[in-house]
XYZ file of C-alpha atoms in Angstrom:
143
model
C 157.331 33.401 55.934
C 154.140 34.379 57.800
C 151.304 31.883 57.451
C 147.813 33.288 56.741
C 145.002 31.257 58.113
C 141.630 32.295 56.746
C 138.276 32.172 58.522
C 137.272 29.202 56.376
C 140.438 27.251 57.385
C 139.801 28.033 61.062
C 136.316 26.648 60.728
C 137.597 23.556 58.980
C 140.370 22.795 61.411
C 139.235 23.946 64.922
C 136.722 21.838 66.870
C 135.032 22.505 70.157
C 136.747 19.606 72.053
C 140.140 21.180 70.823
C 138.976 24.570 72.091
C 137.815 23.204 75.437
C 141.139 21.399 75.953
C 143.158 24.542 75.024
C 141.124 26.830 77.341
C 141.433 24.359 80.244
C 145.225 24.060 79.660
C 145.732 27.779 79.380
C 143.687 28.382 82.504
C 145.953 26.038 84.490
C 149.052 27.810 83.048
C 147.589 31.245 83.886
C 147.043 30.094 87.489
C 150.727 29.036 87.764
C 152.166 32.146 86.071
C 153.321 30.334 82.953
C 150.911 32.358 80.873
C 150.305 36.146 81.181
C 147.030 37.556 79.857
C 146.507 41.229 79.472
C 142.960 42.512 79.745
C 141.084 43.948 76.834
C 141.889 47.545 75.871
C 140.051 49.691 73.388
C 139.884 53.009 71.935
C 137.301 54.830 69.861
C 137.628 55.558 66.177
C 136.243 58.580 64.367
C 132.643 57.965 63.325
C 131.766 55.846 66.356
C 133.869 52.814 65.611
C 136.179 50.893 68.044
C 139.386 49.079 67.980
C 139.827 46.443 70.688
C 142.930 44.356 71.515
C 144.071 41.846 74.211
C 147.359 39.998 74.383
C 148.686 36.831 75.944
C 152.129 35.125 76.211
C 152.761 31.463 76.899
C 156.326 31.346 78.175
C 156.479 27.550 78.396
C 155.651 27.176 74.676
C 157.402 30.295 73.621
C 154.502 32.054 71.865
C 152.637 35.238 72.237
C 149.521 36.537 70.416
C 147.134 39.332 70.379
C 143.431 39.310 69.484
C 142.556 42.463 67.596
C 139.258 43.571 66.399
C 137.473 46.456 64.901
C 133.860 47.593 65.010
C 133.200 49.977 62.222
C 129.954 50.787 60.525
C 128.151 47.899 62.256
C 130.699 45.298 61.153
C 133.351 43.468 63.253
C 136.641 42.109 61.948
C 138.878 39.815 64.044
C 142.548 39.009 63.640
C 145.206 37.186 65.764
C 148.804 37.632 64.977
C 150.991 34.847 66.501
C 154.672 35.472 67.324
C 157.489 33.248 68.406
C 159.074 34.683 71.529
C 162.647 33.553 71.037
C 163.100 35.287 67.650
C 160.275 37.720 67.566
C 159.066 36.328 64.286
C 155.509 36.778 63.109
C 154.497 33.107 62.553
C 150.791 33.522 61.545
C 148.000 35.910 60.976
C 144.718 34.193 61.875
C 141.299 35.401 60.957
C 139.602 34.901 64.247
C 135.808 35.491 64.303
C 134.935 31.784 64.663
C 137.933 31.175 66.850
C 136.769 33.801 69.311
C 133.264 32.260 69.367
C 134.760 28.876 70.097
C 137.081 30.231 72.866
C 134.166 31.964 74.567
C 132.038 28.877 74.398
C 134.956 26.670 75.617
C 135.317 28.813 78.700
C 131.642 27.968 79.526
C 132.435 24.306 78.910
C 135.418 24.370 81.221
C 133.290 26.157 83.892
C 130.629 23.513 83.472
C 133.090 20.713 83.816
C 134.296 21.957 87.160
C 131.419 23.946 88.645
C 128.175 22.254 87.537
C 126.721 19.272 89.345
C 127.483 15.999 87.614
C 123.785 15.169 87.341
C 122.765 18.552 85.806
C 120.756 18.103 82.624
C 119.461 21.525 81.909
C 121.316 24.481 80.532
C 120.021 28.028 80.086
C 121.432 30.269 77.389
C 120.496 33.944 77.491
C 120.980 35.375 73.947
C 120.912 34.159 70.420
C 124.195 35.299 68.881
C 127.044 33.216 67.599
C 128.463 32.769 71.089
C 125.135 31.424 72.333
C 125.440 28.472 69.959
C 129.127 27.789 70.880
C 128.269 28.113 74.652
C 125.727 25.372 74.291
C 127.998 23.272 72.125
C 130.796 23.554 74.778
C 128.444 22.451 77.646
C 127.284 19.530 75.573
C 130.949 18.577 74.796
C 131.798 18.166 78.514
C 128.563 16.539 79.652
């Protein structure tokens, strides 16, 4: 049976330290070829909307997923279906707006961890959207 994880459940369960750890781990796996990440693809919808998707597979854990999102009439909707590779079963449908914000922020946290000077004490964030907040939260989590 497919598990449905709502946006509220994602917000209650997923933390920035968890996201930073996951992004760091997946980055290492991607470098060794254990994880394959397909770049974002998109197509236009009638009326000026868009459908975007990107996929990844973790062969060591045996899972693959795809982030899908629409932009229609000024609104975005995010979804991640998660599959088990061995059987092809759809394990979960995850509402993924907040998860995407955390993942984007976590990437900045991992970059800060490895690229910023240890004594750096100032961060500049350009923008004010949801990802700006999670970018700063991730930098603070690693420093």
